[in-house]
XYZ file of C-alpha atoms in Angstrom:
274
model
C 139.357 -32.423 76.711
C 136.695 -32.126 73.969
C 133.262 -33.541 74.606
C 132.259 -36.605 72.683
C 129.938 -36.325 69.818
C 127.047 -38.004 71.563
C 124.758 -38.523 68.451
C 127.628 -40.407 66.818
C 128.191 -42.530 69.952
C 124.503 -43.336 70.269
C 124.123 -44.390 66.599
C 127.244 -46.664 66.872
C 127.774 -49.885 68.597
C 129.863 -48.184 71.301
C 128.314 -48.822 74.748
C 126.475 -45.727 76.128
C 127.604 -46.934 79.589
C 130.616 -49.078 80.372
C 131.405 -49.891 84.028
C 134.565 -51.932 84.773
C 135.516 -53.433 88.169
C 133.686 -50.694 90.114
C 134.435 -50.923 93.840
C 133.413 -48.535 96.580
C 133.251 -48.388 100.431
C 131.402 -46.393 103.004
C 133.914 -46.261 105.767
C 135.144 -49.868 106.100
C 131.911 -51.293 104.691
C 132.281 -52.458 101.047
C 129.134 -51.377 99.165
C 130.039 -52.341 95.489
C 132.522 -55.129 94.735
C 134.096 -55.223 91.294
C 130.791 -54.498 89.478
C 131.033 -54.529 85.641
C 128.320 -53.964 83.090
C 127.627 -52.325 79.710
C 124.464 -50.647 78.370
C 124.065 -50.520 74.610
C 122.445 -47.617 72.560
C 118.656 -47.922 72.677
C 118.636 -50.499 75.511
C 116.458 -50.522 78.596
C 118.577 -51.825 81.449
C 116.879 -52.580 84.789
C 119.009 -52.813 87.996
C 117.417 -54.724 90.648
C 118.287 -55.919 94.149
C 117.053 -55.941 97.735
C 117.520 -53.159 100.253
C 121.202 -52.643 100.828
C 122.232 -54.394 97.605
C 124.084 -51.329 96.263
C 121.803 -50.459 93.457
C 121.136 -46.758 94.640
C 124.951 -46.391 95.188
C 125.538 -47.640 91.650
C 123.129 -45.057 90.240
C 124.909 -42.213 92.191
C 128.217 -43.450 90.677
C 126.691 -43.510 87.114
C 125.479 -39.954 87.603
C 128.992 -38.831 88.705
C 127.776 -37.804 92.145
C 130.225 -40.155 93.938
C 133.717 -41.335 92.913
C 134.599 -44.986 93.341
C 137.614 -46.401 95.398
C 138.593 -48.340 92.277
C 137.314 -49.091 88.774
C 136.132 -47.161 85.713
C 132.840 -45.659 84.664
C 132.652 -44.541 81.017
C 129.640 -42.558 79.625
C 129.567 -41.948 75.819
C 133.050 -43.187 75.683
C 134.455 -40.949 78.417
C 135.918 -41.981 81.794
C 133.982 -39.667 84.028
C 136.514 -39.927 86.791
C 139.031 -38.142 84.482
C 136.790 -35.321 83.658
C 136.877 -31.870 85.117
C 133.887 -30.433 86.779
C 133.073 -28.325 83.671
C 133.495 -31.353 81.348
C 131.205 -33.517 83.594
C 128.636 -30.737 83.551
C 128.731 -30.606 79.791
C 128.302 -34.339 79.609
C 125.298 -34.329 81.826
C 123.511 -32.097 79.381
C 123.066 -35.307 77.421
C 121.519 -37.068 80.421
C 118.150 -36.886 82.250
C 117.158 -38.144 85.692
C 113.756 -38.840 87.032
C 114.049 -39.131 90.775
C 111.985 -41.441 93.020
C 109.919 -38.675 94.652
C 109.702 -36.477 91.481
C 111.893 -33.750 93.175
C 109.710 -30.958 91.732
C 110.132 -27.446 92.993
C 107.126 -26.812 95.074
C 107.171 -23.065 94.569
C 107.030 -23.482 90.722
C 104.214 -24.485 88.490
C 104.380 -27.755 86.476
C 105.324 -25.728 83.400
C 108.035 -23.773 85.220
C 109.391 -26.989 86.645
C 109.700 -28.403 83.150
C 111.123 -25.243 81.668
C 113.885 -25.060 84.355
C 116.540 -27.036 82.599
C 116.079 -24.982 79.398
C 116.274 -21.702 81.172
C 119.501 -22.883 83.138
C 121.364 -24.447 80.201
C 120.221 -22.773 77.000
C 119.869 -19.293 75.546
C 116.570 -20.014 73.964
C 113.887 -17.206 74.118
C 110.954 -17.508 76.577
C 108.499 -18.424 73.882
C 110.524 -21.233 72.450
C 111.085 -22.622 75.985
C 107.344 -22.463 76.681
C 106.558 -24.383 73.493
C 109.263 -27.021 74.135
C 107.962 -27.618 77.667
C 104.398 -27.911 76.378
C 105.569 -30.489 73.880
C 107.174 -32.628 76.570
C 104.016 -32.312 78.707
C 102.114 -33.637 75.738
C 104.456 -36.604 75.560
C 103.745 -37.559 79.162
C 99.947 -36.979 78.875
C 99.991 -33.866 81.033
C 98.665 -31.370 78.337
C 96.925 -28.418 79.967
C 98.495 -29.016 83.367
C 101.362 -26.529 83.097
C 99.716 -23.928 85.389
C 99.125 -26.457 88.192
C 101.261 -26.585 91.273
C 102.995 -29.752 92.327
C 100.758 -29.901 95.387
C 97.720 -30.290 93.076
C 98.949 -33.331 91.393
C 98.427 -37.013 92.011
C 101.402 -39.340 92.606
C 101.338 -40.632 89.028
C 101.123 -36.983 87.668
C 104.105 -36.015 89.667
C 106.108 -38.877 88.291
C 105.100 -37.822 84.713
C 105.848 -34.157 85.256
C 109.360 -35.140 86.615
C 109.726 -37.181 83.481
C 108.825 -34.371 81.193
C 111.484 -32.174 82.884
C 113.958 -35.016 82.458
C 113.496 -35.292 78.818
C 112.908 -31.650 77.966
C 116.463 -31.242 76.635
C 116.190 -34.562 74.496
C 118.785 -36.466 76.352
C 120.454 -39.637 74.912
C 120.674 -41.324 78.357
C 117.825 -41.409 80.848
C 117.950 -42.589 84.456
C 114.941 -43.597 86.595
C 115.025 -44.177 90.313
C 112.090 -46.435 91.404
C 109.606 -45.071 88.831
C 106.737 -47.220 90.078
C 107.220 -46.685 93.827
C 103.965 -45.569 95.501
C 101.800 -45.951 92.361
C 98.806 -48.168 91.992
C 99.071 -51.024 89.453
C 97.140 -49.204 86.587
C 99.220 -46.044 86.848
C 102.415 -48.081 87.158
C 101.441 -50.013 83.965
C 100.903 -46.783 82.148
C 104.226 -45.368 83.193
C 105.882 -48.633 82.031
C 104.241 -48.101 78.590
C 105.453 -44.509 78.545
C 109.043 -45.561 79.216
C 108.959 -47.918 76.251
C 107.418 -45.316 73.931
C 110.143 -42.805 74.998
C 112.825 -45.473 74.187
C 111.397 -46.030 70.668
C 110.380 -42.447 69.752
C 113.526 -40.696 71.129
C 116.282 -43.390 70.376
C 117.163 -43.061 74.109
C 119.019 -45.481 76.342
C 117.284 -46.034 79.713
C 118.600 -47.296 83.068
C 115.887 -47.973 85.620
C 116.593 -48.796 89.278
C 113.632 -50.604 90.713
C 112.518 -53.426 93.045
C 109.133 -54.011 91.176
C 109.416 -57.295 89.416
C 106.348 -56.971 87.203
C 107.504 -53.618 85.909
C 111.107 -54.906 85.369
C 109.939 -57.880 83.472
C 107.744 -55.623 81.145
C 110.294 -52.933 80.213
C 113.703 -54.607 80.423
C 115.890 -55.603 77.572
C 118.481 -56.789 80.163
C 118.245 -57.180 83.982
C 121.236 -56.699 86.318
C 120.682 -58.242 89.765
C 122.813 -56.921 92.653
C 123.208 -58.653 95.908
C 125.449 -57.387 98.740
C 127.374 -55.277 96.252
C 128.062 -57.989 93.768
C 126.307 -58.811 90.481
C 124.444 -62.016 90.648
C 123.169 -61.966 87.101
C 122.906 -59.856 83.932
C 120.558 -61.450 81.404
C 117.315 -61.166 79.524
C 114.045 -61.379 81.278
C 113.381 -64.968 79.906
C 116.774 -66.265 81.101
C 116.165 -64.667 84.508
C 112.963 -66.330 84.833
C 114.657 -69.731 84.164
C 117.591 -69.101 86.424
C 118.161 -71.788 89.034
C 120.343 -69.452 91.191
C 118.932 -69.676 94.746
C 119.134 -65.905 95.302
C 117.486 -65.147 91.995
C 114.679 -67.654 92.791
C 114.121 -65.992 96.118
C 113.774 -62.602 94.430
C 111.395 -63.836 91.827
C 109.297 -65.770 94.337
C 109.515 -63.160 97.076
C 111.075 -65.534 99.627
C 112.630 -63.653 102.604
C 116.247 -64.021 103.313
C 116.493 -66.305 106.448
C 120.109 -67.233 106.164
C 122.078 -68.760 109.064
C 123.012 -66.304 111.887
C 126.675 -66.283 113.058
C 126.112 -66.316 116.958
C 129.665 -65.150 117.677
C 129.496 -62.209 115.260
C 126.141 -61.266 116.642
C 127.385 -61.171 120.213
C 130.440 -59.259 119.107
C 128.345 -56.512 117.490
C 126.081 -56.233 120.556
C 129.078 -56.051 123.145
C 131.796 -54.112 121.291
C 132.625 -50.734 122.816
C 134.218 -49.040 119.732
């Protein structure tokens, strides 16, 4: 199967991501239940939800790291569940991922970390790779830091170094896992601005998994809210703010979930012998 012309896909109205009726289980526990969504070219989509809502599982499926029980995931017009390992590998070259903890290689300098994808996936000469990595470090405001080790970086610098590595191959689709986690409000706001600049300057589609409301409201074109594996809402920031859905209001107003307890179910969980 030939790989899609990603540049053509991104410039058209074809969704960069199309998820249809995605369902998955861990054992007998249903994690995602008929989840459907679309992400347009150039869109910033935020995926939110409480702990256990299924947002991290959805991200792993979008990356092709897990296969669903049912449903379809299309990236750049290709159903990733039908791709061979090599075809999926080729498709991922058009994608970048910035992990929650940065996931930098501690034994490598910042510059070597950013250069790593280019060394693994291209045949560029060493000087070109070095120049390209420095360009991306400039983009994330880490110029002059290429010789530092990850242990010498602050939390915000680690996030930005990981972002430089994620964009070094000029992807058309970028995934963030909790970009603001562990950062102070000022650094978090700077990262939000950087995300928006990347979207505009690189014509890139961005999916952000986060629980940070302030960040989500600042960067999102659309927000998808998951709860217990189901989509409660997909809408604009303004419409989400105006929603009268009880679970959405609880999320916005940070009201803890104190739903009724089923006493019989609770007793059964405590006493079952499996």
